[in-house]
C-alpha positions as a Python dict, from the first residue, in 0.01 Angstrom:
ca = {
    (1, 'M'): (0, 0, 0),
    (2, 'S'): (155, 341, 172),
    (3, 'E'): (-24, 629, 123),
    (4, 'Q'): (71, 1029, -50),
    (5, 'G'): (444, 886, -112),
    (6, 'S'): (560, 813, 262),
    (7, 'N'): (554, 490, 437),
    (8, 'R'): (304, 467, 658),
    (9, 'L'): (67, 189, 667),
    (10, 'P'): (-334, 381, 680),
    (11, 'T'): (-542, 292, 974),
    (12, 'R'): (-772, 36, 958),
    (13, 'Q'): (-1010, 374, 876),
    (14, 'E'): (-829, 467, 596),
    (15, 'I'): (-886, 212, 340),
    (16, 'P'): (-1136, 237, 96),
    (17, 'D'): (-1502, 13, 155),
    (18, 'E'): (-1436, -128, -152),
    (19, 'M'): (-1105, -285, -107),
    (20, 'K'): (-1324, -435, 254),
    (21, 'W'): (-1402, -760, 264),
    (22, 'R'): (-1816, -669, 419),
    (23, 'L'): (-1811, -925, 707),
    (24, 'E'): (-2162, -744, 793),
    (25, 'D'): (-2238, -1075, 515),
    (26, 'I'): (-2175, -1334, 801),
    (27, 'Y'): (-2366, -1125, 1147),
    (28, 'A'): (-2508, -743, 1052),
    (29, 'N'): (-2414, -643, 1371),
    (30, 'D'): (-2282, -776, 1723),
    (31, 'D'): (-2590, -803, 1829),
    (32, 'L'): (-2675, -1035, 1629),
    (33, 'W'): (-2327, -1247, 1681),
    (34, 'S'): (-2421, -1249, 2119),
    (35, 'Q'): (-2758, -1420, 2012),
    (36, 'D'): (-2639, -1696, 1799),
    (37, 'Y'): (-2383, -1703, 2110),
    (38, 'H'): (-2663, -1779, 2367),
    (39, 'W'): (-2825, -1990, 2100),
    (40, 'V'): (-2547, -2268, 2164),
    (41, 'T'): (-2433, -2198, 2577),
    (42, 'E'): (-2822, -2302, 2599),
    (43, 'K'): (-2831, -2624, 2321),
    (44, 'L'): (-2448, -2754, 2411),
    (45, 'P'): (-2702, -2942, 2753),
    (46, 'V'): (-2966, -3052, 2480),
    (47, 'L'): (-2710, -3199, 2298),
    (48, 'G'): (-2601, -3395, 2621),
    (49, 'E'): (-2894, -3518, 2690),
    (50, 'F'): (-2817, -3799, 2390),
    (51, 'A'): (-2478, -3973, 2570),
    (52, 'G'): (-2568, -4317, 2642),
    (53, 'Q'): (-2954, -4331, 2383),
    (54, 'L'): (-2769, -4342, 2059),
    (55, 'G'): (-2819, -4705, 2009),
    (56, 'T'): (-3188, -4716, 2101),
    (57, 'S'): (-3291, -4594, 1784),
    (58, 'G'): (-3248, -4451, 1421),
    (59, 'Q'): (-3473, -4163, 1556),
    (60, 'V'): (-3255, -4074, 1837),
    (61, 'L'): (-2925, -4153, 1625),
    (62, 'L'): (-3107, -3894, 1403),
    (63, 'D'): (-3185, -3564, 1618),
    (64, 'C'): (-2840, -3599, 1803),
    (65, 'L'): (-2685, -3562, 1443),
    (66, 'R'): (-2885, -3328, 1366),
    (67, 'L'): (-2880, -3127, 1693),
    (68, 'R'): (-2494, -3109, 1695),
    (69, 'D'): (-2489, -3029, 1324),
    (70, 'Q'): (-2655, -2687, 1369),
    (71, 'I'): (-2433, -2718, 1705),
    (72, 'L'): (-2129, -2712, 1500),
    (73, 'E'): (-2267, -2486, 1210),
    (74, 'K'): (-2373, -2202, 1448),
    (75, 'F'): (-1974, -2209, 1649),
    (76, 'E'): (-1827, -2204, 1243),
    (77, 'R'): (-2066, -1900, 1199),
    (78, 'L'): (-1932, -1751, 1547),
    (79, 'Y'): (-1557, -1861, 1530),
    (80, 'V'): (-1520, -1748, 1189),
    (81, 'Y'): (-1684, -1354, 1245),
    (82, 'A'): (-1455, -1361, 1569),
    (83, 'R'): (-1132, -1426, 1377),
    (84, 'M'): (-1221, -1198, 1064),
    (85, 'R'): (-1262, -912, 1291),
    (86, 'Q'): (-967, -946, 1424),
    (87, 'D'): (-741, -1017, 1122),
    (88, 'E'): (-881, -706, 1035),
    (89, 'D'): (-707, -533, 1276),
    (90, 'N'): (-556, -788, 1606),
    (91, 'T'): (-482, -429, 1816),
    (92, 'D'): (-846, -394, 1845),
    (93, 'P'): (-961, -502, 2190),
    (94, 'K'): (-1291, -518, 2154),
    (95, 'Y'): (-1209, -842, 1851),
    (96, 'Q'): (-921, -971, 2095),
    (97, 'A'): (-1248, -1036, 2359),
    (98, 'L'): (-1465, -1190, 2095),
    (99, 'V'): (-1246, -1400, 1960),
    (100, 'D'): (-1147, -1535, 2346),
    (101, 'R'): (-1523, -1625, 2368),
    (102, 'A'): (-1532, -1775, 2053),
    (103, 'E'): (-1217, -2014, 2191),
    (104, 'T'): (-1322, -2029, 2499),
    (105, 'L'): (-1690, -2202, 2364),
    (106, 'G'): (-1507, -2415, 2132),
    (107, 'V'): (-1380, -2616, 2439),
    (108, 'Q'): (-1723, -2636, 2531),
    (109, 'V'): (-1883, -2796, 2180),
    (110, 'G'): (-1533, -2963, 2208),
    (111, 'S'): (-1632, -3159, 2493),
    (112, 'Q'): (-2055, -3200, 2457),
    (113, 'T'): (-1964, -3351, 2130),
    (114, 'A'): (-1725, -3574, 2162),
    (115, 'F'): (-1966, -3815, 2292),
    (116, 'V'): (-2080, -3909, 1940),
    (117, 'E'): (-1837, -4091, 1735),
    (118, 'P'): (-1739, -4321, 2001),
    (119, 'E'): (-2114, -4427, 2087),
    (120, 'I'): (-2230, -4438, 1690),
    (121, 'L'): (-1881, -4676, 1732),
    (122, 'G'): (-2040, -4887, 1966),
    (123, 'I'): (-2350, -4937, 1729),
    (124, 'P'): (-2348, -5310, 1615),
    (125, 'T'): (-2315, -5251, 1226),
    (126, 'E'): (-2600, -5539, 1190),
    (127, 'T'): (-2864, -5270, 1353),
    (128, 'L'): (-2686, -4950, 1255),
    (129, 'R'): (-2759, -5071, 935),
    (130, 'E'): (-3083, -5132, 1070),
    (131, 'F'): (-3159, -4793, 1157),
    (132, 'V'): (-3034, -4640, 820),
    (133, 'E'): (-3212, -4814, 601),
    (134, 'G'): (-3630, -4765, 894),
    (135, 'T'): (-3543, -4366, 965),
    (136, 'T'): (-3644, -4121, 777),
    (137, 'G'): (-3398, -3902, 674),
    (138, 'L'): (-3055, -4077, 847),
    (139, 'D'): (-2980, -4235, 444),
    (140, 'L'): (-2825, -3867, 468),
    (141, 'Y'): (-2572, -3974, 693),
    (142, 'R'): (-2453, -4289, 559),
    (143, 'H'): (-2123, -4197, 404),
    (144, 'Y'): (-2084, -4025, 732),
    (145, 'L'): (-2184, -4337, 928),
    (146, 'E'): (-2002, -4590, 719),
    (147, 'N'): (-1660, -4408, 743),
    (148, 'I'): (-1700, -4450, 1129),
    (149, 'Q'): (-1759, -4796, 1053),
    (150, 'R'): (-1456, -4798, 863),
    (151, 'M'): (-1242, -4734, 1194),
    (152, 'R'): (-1434, -5053, 1383),
    (153, 'D'): (-1128, -5321, 1339),
    (154, 'H'): (-886, -5021, 1505),
    (155, 'T'): (-1154, -4918, 1745),
    (156, 'L'): (-1028, -5092, 2126),
    (157, 'P'): (-1286, -5178, 2412),
    (158, 'V'): (-1347, -4817, 2557),
    (159, 'E'): (-1164, -4838, 2884),
    (160, 'Q'): (-798, -4892, 2672),
    (161, 'E'): (-963, -4601, 2376),
    (162, 'R'): (-1018, -4368, 2712),
    (163, 'L'): (-624, -4499, 2816),
    (164, 'L'): (-541, -4442, 2447),
    (165, 'A'): (-674, -4140, 2480),
    (166, 'E'): (-547, -4007, 2804),
    (167, 'A'): (-150, -4078, 2664),
    (168, 'S'): (-244, -3955, 2378),
    (169, 'E'): (-200, -3562, 2548),
    (170, 'M'): (191, -3755, 2679),
    (171, 'G'): (222, -3800, 2331),
    (172, 'Q'): (200, -3470, 2197),
    (173, 'A'): (503, -3420, 2419),
    (174, 'P'): (810, -3441, 2121),
    (175, 'S'): (617, -3202, 1870),
    (176, 'N'): (550, -3017, 2143),
    (177, 'I'): (920, -2988, 2279),
    (178, 'F'): (1057, -2957, 1926),
    (179, 'S'): (760, -2610, 1836),
    (180, 'M'): (905, -2511, 2139),
    (181, 'F'): (1268, -2549, 2050),
    (182, 'N'): (1254, -2463, 1704),
    (183, 'N'): (1007, -2143, 1736),
    (184, 'A'): (1179, -1994, 2101),
    (185, 'D'): (1417, -2144, 2211),
    (186, 'I'): (1709, -2138, 1915),
    (187, 'Q'): (1952, -1893, 1859),
    (188, 'F'): (2127, -1849, 1531),
    (189, 'P'): (2461, -1613, 1509),
    (190, 'T'): (2481, -1280, 1291),
    (191, 'I'): (2618, -1242, 941),
    (192, 'R'): (2711, -996, 714),
    (193, 'D'): (2417, -920, 491),
    (194, 'E'): (2488, -779, 79),
    (195, 'S'): (2593, -442, 182),
    (196, 'G'): (2851, -550, 453),
    (197, 'Q'): (2636, -462, 778),
    (198, 'E'): (2581, -711, 1130),
    (199, 'V'): (2270, -843, 1143),
    (200, 'E'): (2034, -1152, 1307),
    (201, 'L'): (2034, -1496, 1142),
    (202, 'T'): (1600, -1562, 1184),
    (203, 'K'): (1460, -1827, 1025),
    (204, 'G'): (1255, -1622, 873),
    (205, 'R'): (1560, -1429, 697),
    (206, 'F'): (1732, -1731, 577),
    (207, 'I'): (1494, -1732, 269),
    (208, 'Q'): (1550, -1444, 165),
    (209, 'F'): (1919, -1480, 229),
    (210, 'M'): (1918, -1760, 43),
    (211, 'E'): (1724, -1564, -279),
    (212, 'S'): (1984, -1304, -185),
    (213, 'K'): (2233, -1267, -593),
    (214, 'D'): (2523, -1271, -356),
    (215, 'R'): (2701, -1581, -364),
    (216, 'R'): (2889, -1516, -8),
    (217, 'V'): (2576, -1379, 204),
    (218, 'R'): (2371, -1772, 76),
    (219, 'I'): (2679, -1967, 230),
    (220, 'D'): (2718, -1796, 483),
    (221, 'A'): (2322, -1799, 602),
    (222, 'F'): (2358, -2201, 474),
    (223, 'K'): (2653, -2302, 704),
    (224, 'A'): (2475, -2024, 1035),
    (225, 'L'): (2201, -2233, 971),
    (226, 'Y'): (2312, -2539, 921),
    (227, 'S'): (2576, -2569, 1222),
    (228, 'T'): (2348, -2428, 1498),
    (229, 'Y'): (2136, -2695, 1411),
    (230, 'G'): (2406, -2900, 1395),
    (231, 'A'): (2526, -2840, 1740),
    (232, 'W'): (2191, -2947, 1905),
    (233, 'R'): (2184, -3275, 1675),
    (234, 'N'): (2188, -3537, 1900),
    (235, 'S'): (1881, -3367, 2074),
    (236, 'L'): (1711, -3280, 1785),
    (237, 'A'): (1711, -3672, 1655),
    (238, 'A'): (1656, -3785, 1997),
    (239, 'M'): (1321, -3513, 1951),
    (240, 'L'): (1213, -3704, 1637),
    (241, 'A'): (1236, -4056, 1704),
    (242, 'A'): (1052, -4034, 2011),
    (243, 'N'): (795, -3914, 1800),
    (244, 'V'): (863, -4174, 1514),
    (245, 'K'): (812, -4405, 1812),
    (246, 'R'): (501, -4212, 1943),
    (247, 'F'): (351, -4325, 1618),
    (248, 'A'): (480, -4631, 1530),
    (249, 'F'): (265, -4717, 1943),
    (250, 'F'): (-59, -4652, 1834),
    (251, 'A'): (-14, -4747, 1447),
    (252, 'R'): (10, -5099, 1641),
    (253, 'T'): (-222, -5042, 1973),
    (254, 'R'): (-436, -5063, 1654),
    (255, 'K'): (-362, -5302, 1459),
    (256, 'Y'): (-210, -5126, 1211),
    (257, 'N'): (66, -5333, 959),
    (258, 'F'): (206, -5077, 927),
    (259, 'P'): (218, -4678, 1032),
    (260, 'L'): (160, -4495, 683),
    (261, 'E'): (-135, -4714, 658),
    (262, 'A'): (-295, -4608, 1008),
    (263, 'A'): (-206, -4226, 827),
    (264, 'L'): (-339, -4297, 479),
    (265, 'H'): (-613, -4458, 658),
    (266, 'G'): (-858, -4191, 766),
    (267, 'D'): (-848, -4066, 367),
    (268, 'N'): (-955, -4447, 283),
    (269, 'I'): (-605, -4471, 76),
    (270, 'E'): (-426, -4716, 12),
    (271, 'V'): (4, -4747, 88),
    (272, 'S'): (32, -4807, -337),
    (273, 'V'): (-58, -4429, -415),
    (274, 'Y'): (187, -4306, -177),
    (275, 'D'): (430, -4584, -292),
    (276, 'N'): (305, -4479, -666),
    (277, 'L'): (413, -4086, -576),
    (278, 'I'): (769, -4158, -487),
    (279, 'N'): (839, -4476, -787),
    (280, 'A'): (709, -4188, -1023),
    (281, 'V'): (930, -3921, -921),
    (282, 'H'): (1181, -4104, -914),
    (283, 'E'): (1158, -4154, -1274),
    (284, 'N'): (1118, -3846, -1354),
    (285, 'L'): (1471, -3771, -1199),
    (286, 'P'): (1652, -3706, -1513),
    (287, 'A'): (1448, -3415, -1607),
    (288, 'L'): (1520, -3263, -1227),
    (289, 'H'): (1882, -3341, -1292),
    (290, 'R'): (1872, -3182, -1630),
    (291, 'Y'): (1665, -2851, -1443),
    (292, 'V'): (1988, -2869, -1139),
    (293, 'R'): (2253, -2827, -1457),
    (294, 'L'): (2069, -2546, -1626),
    (295, 'R'): (2064, -2400, -1310),
    (296, 'R'): (2468, -2385, -1343),
    (297, 'R'): (2428, -2282, -1645),
    (298, 'L'): (2309, -1932, -1530),
    (299, 'L'): (2426, -1883, -1216),
    (300, 'E'): (2766, -1901, -1429),
    (301, 'V'): (2922, -2146, -1167),
    (302, 'D'): (3183, -2398, -1211),
    (303, 'E'): (3026, -2568, -959),
    (304, 'L'): (2681, -2593, -834),
    (305, 'H'): (2610, -2611, -378),
    (306, 'M'): (2295, -2708, -239),
    (307, 'Y'): (2330, -2309, -105),
    (308, 'D'): (2279, -2152, -490),
    (309, 'L'): (1902, -2360, -555),
    (310, 'Y'): (1690, -2043, -440),
    (311, 'T'): (1817, -1791, -617),
    (312, 'P'): (1724, -1673, -909),
    (313, 'I'): (1870, -1738, -1244),
    (314, 'V'): (1679, -1478, -1422),
    (315, 'A'): (1709, -1135, -1381),
    (316, 'D'): (1402, -1032, -1191),
    (317, 'V'): (1168, -865, -1388),
    (318, 'D'): (953, -566, -1344),
    (319, 'M'): (586, -650, -1377),
    (320, 'E'): (444, -357, -1140),
    (321, 'I'): (60, -528, -1211),
    (322, 'P'): (-191, -325, -1037),
    (323, 'Y'): (-481, -470, -836),
    (324, 'P'): (-761, -403, -1139),
    (325, 'E'): (-525, -508, -1402),
    (326, 'A'): (-427, -818, -1153),
    (327, 'K'): (-824, -959, -1133),
    (328, 'S'): (-854, -846, -1542),
    (329, 'T'): (-553, -1084, -1635),
    (330, 'V'): (-695, -1355, -1339),
    (331, 'I'): (-1043, -1382, -1544),
    (332, 'T'): (-911, -1386, -1823),
    (333, 'G'): (-632, -1730, -1765),
    (334, 'L'): (-901, -1892, -1614),
    (335, 'E'): (-1201, -1864, -1846),
    (336, 'P'): (-1146, -2202, -1994),
    (337, 'L'): (-1315, -2299, -1671),
    (338, 'G'): (-1690, -2186, -1803),
    (339, 'E'): (-1910, -1906, -1802),
    (340, 'D'): (-2129, -2059, -1457),
    (341, 'Y'): (-1697, -2002, -1282),
    (342, 'I'): (-1651, -1738, -1461),
    (343, 'A'): (-1940, -1577, -1334),
    (344, 'N'): (-1880, -1708, -955),
    (345, 'L'): (-1553, -1546, -980),
    (346, 'K'): (-1675, -1213, -1087),
    (347, 'E'): (-1894, -1275, -782),
    (348, 'G'): (-1597, -1234, -565),
    (349, 'L'): (-1442, -1001, -702),
    (350, 'E'): (-1630, -681, -742),
    (351, 'N'): (-1937, -798, -441),
    (352, 'H'): (-1673, -748, -101),
    (353, 'W'): (-1582, -1103, -89),
    (354, 'I'): (-1194, -980, -57),
    (355, 'D'): (-1038, -787, 221),
    (356, 'V'): (-750, -639, -59),
    (357, 'M'): (-498, -408, 105),
    (358, 'E'): (-235, -359, 444),
    (359, 'N'): (-329, -127, 681),
    (360, 'R'): (-190, -104, 1052),
    (361, 'G'): (-226, -390, 1256),
    (362, 'K'): (-362, -608, 870),
    (363, 'T'): (-306, -1018, 983),
    (364, 'S'): (-16, -1058, 745),
    (365, 'G'): (-3, -1311, 447),
    (366, 'A'): (-345, -1433, 257),
    (367, 'Y'): (-589, -1678, 360),
    (368, 'S'): (-881, -1851, 189),
    (369, 'W'): (-1151, -1858, 444),
    (370, 'G'): (-1507, -1867, 602),
    (371, 'A'): (-1857, -2058, 780),
    (372, 'Y'): (-2095, -2212, 620),
    (373, 'G'): (-2424, -2048, 511),
    (374, 'T'): (-2257, -1722, 312),
    (375, 'H'): (-2019, -1711, 88),
    (376, 'P'): (-1626, -1751, 133),
    (377, 'Y'): (-1409, -1522, 238),
    (378, 'V'): (-1008, -1383, 137),
    (379, 'L'): (-721, -1170, 307),
    (380, 'L'): (-440, -969, 113),
    (381, 'N'): (-228, -776, 182),
    (382, 'W'): (-124, -659, -159),
    (383, 'Q'): (121, -548, -329),
    (384, 'D'): (186, -452, -722),
    (385, 'T'): (389, -743, -821),
    (386, 'L'): (359, -1126, -986),
    (387, 'D'): (344, -1287, -728),
    (388, 'N'): (29, -1153, -507),
    (389, 'M'): (-182, -1193, -900),
    (390, 'F'): (-110, -1519, -830),
    (391, 'T'): (-166, -1534, -483),
    (392, 'L'): (-519, -1379, -596),
    (393, 'A'): (-565, -1673, -805),
    (394, 'H'): (-429, -1926, -565),
    (395, 'E'): (-706, -1831, -272),
    (396, 'M'): (-999, -1739, -480),
    (397, 'G'): (-978, -2137, -601),
    (398, 'H'): (-970, -2185, -258),
    (399, 'A'): (-1254, -2032, -193),
    (400, 'L'): (-1463, -2126, -552),
    (401, 'H'): (-1427, -2468, -373),
    (402, 'S'): (-1575, -2348, -64),
    (403, 'H'): (-1868, -2162, -299),
    (404, 'Y'): (-1927, -2511, -486),
    (405, 'S'): (-1900, -2746, -221),
    (406, 'D'): (-2092, -2511, 38),
    (407, 'T'): (-2422, -2477, -160),
    (408, 'N'): (-2432, -2837, -278),
    (409, 'Q'): (-2397, -2978, -5),
    (410, 'P'): (-2521, -2972, 388),
    (411, 'Y'): (-2316, -2865, 626),
    (412, 'I'): (-2194, -3253, 709),
    (413, 'Y'): (-2013, -3278, 342),
    (414, 'A'): (-1941, -2930, 270),
    (415, 'Q'): (-1539, -2933, 365),
    (416, 'Y'): (-1379, -3132, 163),
    (417, 'P'): (-1100, -3331, 328),
    (418, 'I'): (-692, -3220, 272),
    (419, 'F'): (-606, -3388, 48),
    (420, 'L'): (-782, -3208, -218),
    (421, 'A'): (-786, -2819, -77),
    (422, 'E'): (-506, -2760, -258),
    (423, 'V'): (-631, -2894, -632),
    (424, 'A'): (-863, -2574, -698),
    (425, 'S'): (-638, -2327, -604),
    (426, 'T'): (-346, -2450, -786),
    (427, 'V'): (-580, -2545, -1082),
    (428, 'N'): (-638, -2178, -1065),
    (429, 'E'): (-293, -2148, -1097),
    (430, 'S'): (-157, -2351, -1356),
    (431, 'L'): (-407, -2246, -1586),
    (432, 'L'): (-305, -1838, -1530),
    (433, 'M'): (20, -1970, -1626),
    (434, 'H'): (-48, -2069, -1901),
    (435, 'H'): (-260, -1788, -1978),
    (436, 'L'): (43, -1585, -1918),
    (437, 'L'): (295, -1806, -2107),
    (438, 'N'): (55, -1743, -2473),
    (439, 'T'): (39, -1389, -2430),
    (440, 'V'): (331, -1271, -2322),
    (441, 'T'): (598, -1256, -2607),
    (442, 'E'): (938, -1037, -2415),
    (443, 'R'): (1206, -1302, -2371),
    (444, 'N'): (1298, -1158, -1978),
    (445, 'Q'): (1001, -1210, -1884),
    (446, 'R'): (844, -1519, -2006),
    (447, 'R'): (1238, -1669, -1893),
    (448, 'Y'): (1130, -1497, -1522),
    (449, 'L'): (804, -1689, -1580),
    (450, 'I'): (897, -2037, -1652),
    (451, 'N'): (1173, -1986, -1351),
    (452, 'H'): (883, -1955, -1170),
    (453, 'Y'): (674, -2237, -1232),
    (454, 'L'): (997, -2481, -1244),
    (455, 'E'): (1099, -2410, -910),
    (456, 'Q'): (673, -2458, -800),
    (457, 'F'): (723, -2810, -931),
    (458, 'R'): (1027, -2847, -808),
    (459, 'G'): (974, -2734, -439),
    (460, 'T'): (628, -2847, -426),
    (461, 'V'): (704, -3223, -621),
    (462, 'Y'): (1008, -3292, -596),
    (463, 'R'): (1159, -3160, -295),
    (464, 'Q'): (813, -3290, -79),
    (465, 'T'): (766, -3616, -282),
    (466, 'M'): (1185, -3675, -95),
    (467, 'F'): (1086, -3565, 267),
    (468, 'A'): (773, -3785, 208),
    (469, 'E'): (1046, -4052, 84),
    (470, 'F'): (1276, -3946, 361),
    (471, 'E'): (1002, -4032, 593),
    (472, 'K'): (879, -4386, 537),
    (473, 'E'): (1253, -4513, 584),
    (474, 'I'): (1281, -4309, 932),
    (475, 'H'): (892, -4506, 1028),
    (476, 'Q'): (1043, -4819, 888),
    (477, 'R'): (1397, -4828, 1076),
    (478, 'V'): (1196, -4807, 1426),
    (479, 'W'): (969, -5058, 1281),
    (480, 'A'): (1177, -5297, 1256),
    (481, 'G'): (1323, -5198, 1598),
    (482, 'E'): (1598, -4998, 1431),
    (483, 'P'): (1763, -4688, 1619),
    (484, 'L'): (1793, -4364, 1516),
    (485, 'T'): (2044, -4206, 1596),
    (486, 'P'): (2169, -3860, 1461),
    (487, 'Q'): (2451, -4078, 1226),
    (488, 'V'): (2168, -4247, 1077),
    (489, 'L'): (1905, -3919, 1008),
    (490, 'C'): (2192, -3751, 843),
    (491, 'D'): (2292, -4077, 627),
    (492, 'S'): (1910, -4092, 487),
    (493, 'Y'): (1902, -3696, 443),
    (494, 'R'): (2218, -3694, 227),
    (495, 'R'): (2180, -4029, -3),
    (496, 'L'): (1799, -3921, -103),
    (497, 'N'): (1968, -3538, -190),
    (498, 'E'): (2194, -3715, -372),
    (499, 'V'): (1999, -3947, -510),
    (500, 'Y'): (1704, -3657, -596),
    (501, 'Y'): (1899, -3394, -726),
    (502, 'G'): (2175, -3567, -943),
    (503, 'P'): (2504, -3557, -983),
    (504, 'D'): (2612, -3214, -1135),
    (505, 'I'): (2567, -3049, -786),
    (506, 'V'): (2759, -3064, -483),
    (507, 'V'): (2591, -3179, -172),
    (508, 'D'): (2740, -3003, 58),
    (509, 'P'): (2794, -3176, 406),
    (510, 'E'): (2541, -2941, 602),
    (511, 'I'): (2266, -3038, 418),
    (512, 'E'): (2256, -3322, 621),
    (513, 'M'): (2090, -3170, 927),
    (514, 'E'): (1814, -3017, 721),
    (515, 'W'): (1501, -3294, 855),
    (516, 'A'): (1648, -3124, 1171),
    (517, 'R'): (1422, -2803, 1049),
    (518, 'I'): (1119, -2959, 891),
    (519, 'P'): (853, -2950, 1147),
    (520, 'H'): (625, -3180, 918),
    (521, 'F'): (805, -3460, 981),
    (522, 'Y'): (610, -3414, 1355),
    (523, 'T'): (310, -3518, 1174),
    (524, 'P'): (418, -3793, 1004),
    (525, 'F'): (362, -3895, 637),
    (526, 'Y'): (123, -3510, 535),
    (527, 'V'): (380, -3388, 298),
    (528, 'Y'): (277, -3594, 23),
    (529, 'K'): (-59, -3453, -28),
    (530, 'Y'): (110, -3075, -134),
    (531, 'A'): (291, -3314, -366),
    (532, 'T'): (7, -3532, -488),
    (533, 'G'): (-314, -3210, -487),
    (534, 'F'): (59, -3055, -720),
    (535, 'S'): (43, -3346, -934),
    (536, 'A'): (-318, -3432, -997),
    (537, 'A'): (-413, -3072, -1014),
    (538, 'T'): (-134, -2985, -1332),
    (539, 'A'): (-322, -3323, -1495),
    (540, 'L'): (-729, -3172, -1429),
    (541, 'S'): (-588, -2833, -1583),
    (542, 'Q'): (-392, -3024, -1909),
    (543, 'R'): (-721, -3181, -1953),
    (544, 'I'): (-920, -2879, -1924),
    (545, 'L'): (-712, -2718, -2160),
    (546, 'D'): (-769, -3033, -2429),
    (547, 'E'): (-1053, -3136, -2397),
    (548, 'G'): (-1254, -2856, -2228),
    (549, 'E'): (-1600, -2834, -2151),
    (550, 'E'): (-1647, -3182, -2054),
    (551, 'T'): (-1316, -3160, -1845),
    (552, 'V'): (-1460, -2837, -1692),
    (553, 'E'): (-1803, -3036, -1608),
    (554, 'R'): (-1669, -3338, -1521),
    (555, 'Y'): (-1470, -3121, -1250),
    (556, 'L'): (-1730, -2848, -1162),
    (557, 'T'): (-1868, -3084, -984),
    (558, 'F'): (-1514, -3227, -809),
    (559, 'L'): (-1558, -2876, -634),
    (560, 'K'): (-1932, -2941, -615),
    (561, 'A'): (-1838, -3274, -376),
    (562, 'G'): (-1731, -3135, -86),
    (563, 'G'): (-1642, -3396, 159),
    (564, 'S'): (-1905, -3640, 39),
    (565, 'D'): (-1745, -3964, -76),
    (566, 'Y'): (-1325, -4036, 4),
    (567, 'P'): (-1138, -3846, -208),
    (568, 'L'): (-964, -4055, -456),
    (569, 'N'): (-1364, -4140, -571),
    (570, 'I'): (-1400, -3746, -601),
    (571, 'L'): (-1079, -3688, -794),
    (572, 'R'): (-1139, -4011, -1039),
    (573, 'R'): (-1462, -3891, -1100),
    (574, 'A'): (-1293, -3554, -1223),
    (575, 'G'): (-1096, -3796, -1421),
    (576, 'V'): (-804, -3845, -1223),
    (577, 'D'): (-698, -4158, -1130),
    (578, 'M'): (-449, -4113, -793),
    (579, 'T'): (-501, -4477, -768),
    (580, 'T'): (-212, -4483, -1119),
    (581, 'P'): (52, -4311, -1148),
    (582, 'E'): (-34, -4129, -1484),
    (583, 'P'): (-112, -3807, -1337),
    (584, 'I'): (184, -3755, -1122),
    (585, 'Q'): (402, -3921, -1471),
    (586, 'A'): (152, -3630, -1632),
    (587, 'A'): (267, -3317, -1434),
    (588, 'L'): (634, -3403, -1480),
    (589, 'R'): (607, -3354, -1877),
    (590, 'V'): (502, -3048, -1811),
    (591, 'F'): (815, -3001, -1657),
    (592, 'A'): (1045, -3143, -1839),
    (593, 'Q'): (878, -2886, -2165),
    (594, 'L'): (928, -2589, -1942),
    (595, 'V'): (1299, -2687, -1876),
    (596, 'E'): (1308, -2751, -2283),
    (597, 'E'): (1158, -2426, -2308),
    (598, 'L'): (1393, -2239, -2049),
    (599, 'E'): (1713, -2412, -2205),
    (600, 'T'): (1599, -2303, -2530),
    (601, 'L'): (1518, -1950, -2422),
}
């Protein structure tokens, strides 16, 4: 935000206090941070004395787990405070140094705590059960210990585990090589922008160009980006194939039936959940095809191409929303979540949980973060736009999920699993969107809102599921001993685009190289969580609106659960059973209804 009409970003000191978060709620001063730092360094050797002793008695195991949790909780607070201080102004050398000290300590903490879980796995199952039943206080750790025990069948003897641990560093090579290539080495040509100026294409500018109203700019950017990746197709295919083979090696060595099973086992999720997602999305592809036809009609083009998928089909609407108005609208939009939720939301909005304004040196973007034992925080770089209002609702969804988890769970269970991470934030966005669609009557604004929501569905449910299906295909090929050549990858990716986007779009040959630029493929079977999380949130928000108080109570129980159970169980208690395709079907029914309304408008 500028000062007095100028383009100069204010310094940190020039930001009003009421627009800043209050990190003093974590540490009132840096001396207190140093005291905790020294406490951790003193306790680490004490923890190390437990190494080799965890199988001797339940009390020894309990004492070790308690001390480890105290160390981890203190370290989390140290690290979060240092990083968020740096995020206020990354040019401040004082907090650069503090972050460096915290990261160095983190390495020591990781090293000194690494023995705990392997030793627990070494305790016979019956002995561990006797420890839990016979030691007062150890019952708290029952779910944690059972979760570790689940891995027993896939854990090897100590020497073999040591070899796998050493091999895992080498196994990161394909991902590291791709990251260096994709973020440092690859260079794209220049193209002419809307005003005819020569501009170097970058990955960041690519999305901006793909949203351009000038079709010539979109075509030039599309061809320039994918022809550049295409020139490296053999190397890029070798990188991805090596990573798929790496994952297959570890899955086979750990006695899994298939790499997908290995990836889902950590969250205790059946392969059927993954398959249900793909099958349900396939059943609802006609709605996406209908949306593609509508996009072609609204863009008034004879042929819709892949480079036409991101440009707005509704003219930009001037919806200037100052921060105070955005706060008020978010509160009203989330009222279906009940009095307790709204009270906590207002506490966060008004009591220095949020760092609102952009300033020189501040970390860009937005996030929610915090440390156990203090309230959560939200970083924004506020602009008076509709997107920023949705970002506020989204990040406060994360923050209140953390707040409810932290205040209702012990440290060991306070962190909710990644599978659930986007549910609360997306519920907030869905409820806010429902409120706006119920109150905005101006035709263009309504069209703009619906298009915004449809693009979220397309990008988060349909596109991420297409990625998930592509991953499954290529891992199946390697598992069966088939090669992953550049042509195999391109043919598979092109065919999936044809299936997903349907007959009313030209699937340009360049798009077959898109697989080469997706970094998530180097973390196998991760992207499906975006689609399941969005679907679960959409289903939940609809039930909250339809059923009211009873569903709200179940939803608050979900927020309070943290990681105290397996994610599917936690969601099921909220009223969403992701072992069935119904939540995905319910979410995509909303998508189909929105397409129909946009057609009418």
